Amino acid sequence: MADTIFGYPFRPFFLGHRPIFREYSFSTPLLEWIESPTSYILKINVPGLSKDEIKVQIEEGNILHVRGEGGKKENFGKDSVWHVAERGTGKGDFSRMIELPENVKLDQIEAHVENGVLTVVVPKDAAPKSPKVRNINITSRL
């Protein structure tokens, strides 16, 4: 409550301490989704991660699942004490699930990472797919 009344700069005077750090163990990376005439292009921010720390998968129902496991904590020695860790806390994992449209070629998806941006190119399927219609049985209770 002192935060909202007095603001962060005045907190030490009223509460006697500043927050040590906040740990976010799971985050959602920022995304851009661009549609061209021949493909969908997804650009996802993955700063500081190598291609070995990123996993891109297609799951049931045309779900593109992008995961990252990185952000390892630096080691400054066993006598060092961390006071603030805002750049990464050793749990830099992220996950993003995107439902792709039906008109894509799942077997031709390509991905590459450069300068902290993962680019996923999903080619469109030019042949229209027939709509899948399924009848639902209706029951009544009298």
GROMACS .gro file of C-alpha atoms in nm:
model
  142
    1MET     CA    1   0.000   0.000   0.000
    2ALA     CA    2   0.288   0.236   0.069
    3ASP     CA    3   0.390   0.187  -0.295
    4THR     CA    4   0.068   0.330  -0.428
    5ILE     CA    5   0.052   0.616  -0.178
    6PHE     CA    6   0.414   0.722  -0.156
    7GLY     CA    7   0.565   0.570  -0.474
    8TYR     CA    8   0.877   0.359  -0.514
    9PRO     CA    9   1.142   0.625  -0.434
   10PHE     CA   10   0.993   0.684  -0.088
   11ARG     CA   11   0.944   0.320   0.009
   12PRO     CA   12   1.276   0.284   0.200
   13PHE     CA   13   1.175   0.563   0.438
   14PHE     CA   14   0.843   0.402   0.529
   15LEU     CA   15   0.905   0.030   0.493
   16GLY     CA   16   1.279   0.021   0.562
   17HIS     CA   17   1.378  -0.181   0.251
   18ARG     CA   18   1.362  -0.208  -0.124
   19PRO     CA   19   1.248  -0.525  -0.301
   20ILE     CA   20   1.534  -0.775  -0.348
   21PHE     CA   21   1.419  -0.895  -0.692
   22ARG     CA   22   1.123  -1.041  -0.869
   23GLU     CA   23   1.157  -1.380  -1.033
   24TYR     CA   24   0.953  -1.453  -1.342
   25SER     CA   25   1.001  -1.819  -1.421
   26PHE     CA   26   0.789  -1.815  -1.734
   27SER     CA   27   0.733  -1.544  -1.991
   28THR     CA   28   0.578  -1.494  -2.333
   29PRO     CA   29   0.809  -1.362  -2.606
   30LEU     CA   30   0.692  -1.079  -2.830
   31LEU     CA   31   0.563  -1.184  -3.171
   32GLU     CA   32   0.504  -1.038  -3.518
   33TRP     CA   33   0.287  -1.235  -3.762
   34ILE     CA   34   0.311  -1.127  -4.127
   35GLU     CA   35   0.113  -1.275  -4.416
   36SER     CA   36   0.259  -1.269  -4.765
   37PRO     CA   37   0.092  -1.411  -5.078
   38THR     CA   38   0.286  -1.739  -5.044
   39SER     CA   39   0.353  -1.780  -4.671
   40TYR     CA   40   0.303  -1.674  -4.312
   41ILE     CA   41   0.612  -1.526  -4.145
   42LEU     CA   42   0.645  -1.521  -3.767
   43LYS     CA   43   0.916  -1.319  -3.596
   44ILE     CA   44   0.970  -1.390  -3.227
   45ASN     CA   45   1.209  -1.208  -2.992
   46VAL     CA   46   1.461  -1.452  -2.841
   47PRO     CA   47   1.742  -1.224  -2.719
   48GLY     CA   48   2.058  -1.397  -2.605
   49LEU     CA   49   1.947  -1.748  -2.703
   50SER     CA   50   2.130  -1.970  -2.948
   51LYS     CA   51   1.958  -2.210  -3.188
   52ASP     CA   52   2.037  -2.496  -2.949
   53GLU     CA   53   1.835  -2.328  -2.671
   54ILE     CA   54   1.521  -2.290  -2.888
   55LYS     CA   55   1.277  -2.565  -2.983
   56VAL     CA   56   1.010  -2.528  -3.255
   57GLN     CA   57   0.746  -2.802  -3.287
   58ILE     CA   58   0.413  -2.865  -3.457
   59GLU     CA   59   0.156  -3.021  -3.228
   60GLU     CA   60  -0.192  -3.159  -3.294
   61GLY     CA   61  -0.440  -2.918  -3.444
   62ASN     CA   62  -0.185  -2.707  -3.638
   63ILE     CA   63  -0.034  -2.566  -3.318
   64LEU     CA   64   0.312  -2.415  -3.358
   65HIS     CA   65   0.489  -2.442  -3.022
   66VAL     CA   66   0.805  -2.234  -2.969
   67ARG     CA   67   1.004  -2.293  -2.650
   68GLY     CA   68   1.325  -2.148  -2.519
   69GLU     CA   69   1.547  -2.264  -2.239
   70GLY     CA   70   1.820  -2.021  -2.155
   71GLY     CA   71   1.921  -1.735  -1.935
   72LYS     CA   72   2.183  -1.921  -1.736
   73LYS     CA   73   2.300  -1.736  -1.427
   74GLU     CA   74   2.660  -1.618  -1.430
   75ASN     CA   75   2.888  -1.757  -1.161
   76PHE     CA   76   3.090  -1.497  -0.969
   77GLY     CA   77   3.214  -1.738  -0.705
   78LYS     CA   78   3.062  -1.902  -0.402
   79ASP     CA   79   3.133  -1.598  -0.182
   80SER     CA   80   2.923  -1.368  -0.406
   81VAL     CA   81   2.575  -1.259  -0.299
   82TRP     CA   82   2.310  -1.164  -0.557
   83HIS     CA   83   2.108  -0.856  -0.458
   84VAL     CA   84   1.922  -0.786  -0.782
   85ALA     CA   85   1.884  -1.015  -1.085
   86GLU     CA   86   1.664  -0.840  -1.340
   87ARG     CA   87   1.856  -0.944  -1.654
   88GLY     CA   88   1.791  -1.311  -1.594
   89THR     CA   89   1.751  -1.538  -1.298
   90GLY     CA   90   1.859  -1.871  -1.441
   91LYS     CA   91   1.500  -1.949  -1.539
   92GLY     CA   92   1.482  -1.767  -1.872
   93ASP     CA   93   1.240  -2.023  -2.011
   94PHE     CA   94   0.962  -1.908  -2.240
   95SER     CA   95   0.685  -2.069  -2.435
   96ARG     CA   96   0.456  -1.947  -2.711
   97MET     CA   97   0.181  -2.146  -2.882
   98ILE     CA   98   0.031  -2.022  -3.208
   99GLU     CA   99  -0.262  -2.184  -3.386
  100LEU     CA  100  -0.182  -2.190  -3.756
  101PRO     CA  101  -0.449  -2.167  -4.027
  102GLU     CA  102  -0.563  -2.482  -4.211
  103ASN     CA  103  -0.406  -2.379  -4.544
  104VAL     CA  104  -0.040  -2.441  -4.452
  105LYS     CA  105   0.223  -2.693  -4.558
  106LEU     CA  106   0.330  -2.832  -4.221
  107ASP     CA  107   0.610  -3.042  -4.370
  108GLN     CA  108   0.783  -2.737  -4.527
  109ILE     CA  109   0.811  -2.505  -4.226
  110GLU     CA  110   1.154  -2.345  -4.185
  111ALA     CA  111   1.305  -2.156  -3.892
  112HIS     CA  112   1.626  -1.962  -3.833
  113VAL     CA  113   1.758  -1.733  -3.560
  114GLU     CA  114   1.966  -1.421  -3.616
  115ASN     CA  115   2.043  -1.119  -3.395
  116GLY     CA  116   1.802  -1.229  -3.122
  117VAL     CA  117   1.505  -1.282  -3.355
  118LEU     CA  118   1.364  -1.623  -3.448
  119THR     CA  119   1.202  -1.622  -3.792
  120VAL     CA  120   0.960  -1.903  -3.876
  121VAL     CA  121   0.837  -1.927  -4.237
  122VAL     CA  122   0.518  -2.129  -4.286
  123PRO     CA  123   0.437  -2.182  -4.656
  124LYS     CA  124   0.074  -2.160  -4.763
  125ASP     CA  125  -0.097  -2.450  -4.938
  126ALA     CA  126  -0.238  -2.325  -5.270
  127ALA     CA  127  -0.485  -2.613  -5.302
  128PRO     CA  128  -0.800  -2.539  -5.102
  129LYS     CA  129  -0.891  -2.813  -4.858
  130SER     CA  130  -1.242  -2.947  -4.846
  131PRO     CA  131  -1.421  -2.838  -4.530
  132LYS     CA  132  -1.454  -3.109  -4.269
  133VAL     CA  133  -1.816  -3.137  -4.167
  134ARG     CA  134  -1.918  -3.351  -3.875
  135ASN     CA  135  -2.273  -3.404  -3.765
  136ILE     CA  136  -2.347  -3.379  -3.395
  137ASN     CA  137  -2.610  -3.610  -3.252
  138ILE     CA  138  -2.881  -3.421  -3.066
  139THR     CA  139  -3.061  -3.589  -2.778
  140SER     CA  140  -3.350  -3.471  -2.568
  141ARG     CA  141  -3.455  -3.545  -2.215
  142LEU     CA  142  -3.823  -3.550  -2.140
   0.00000   0.00000   0.00000
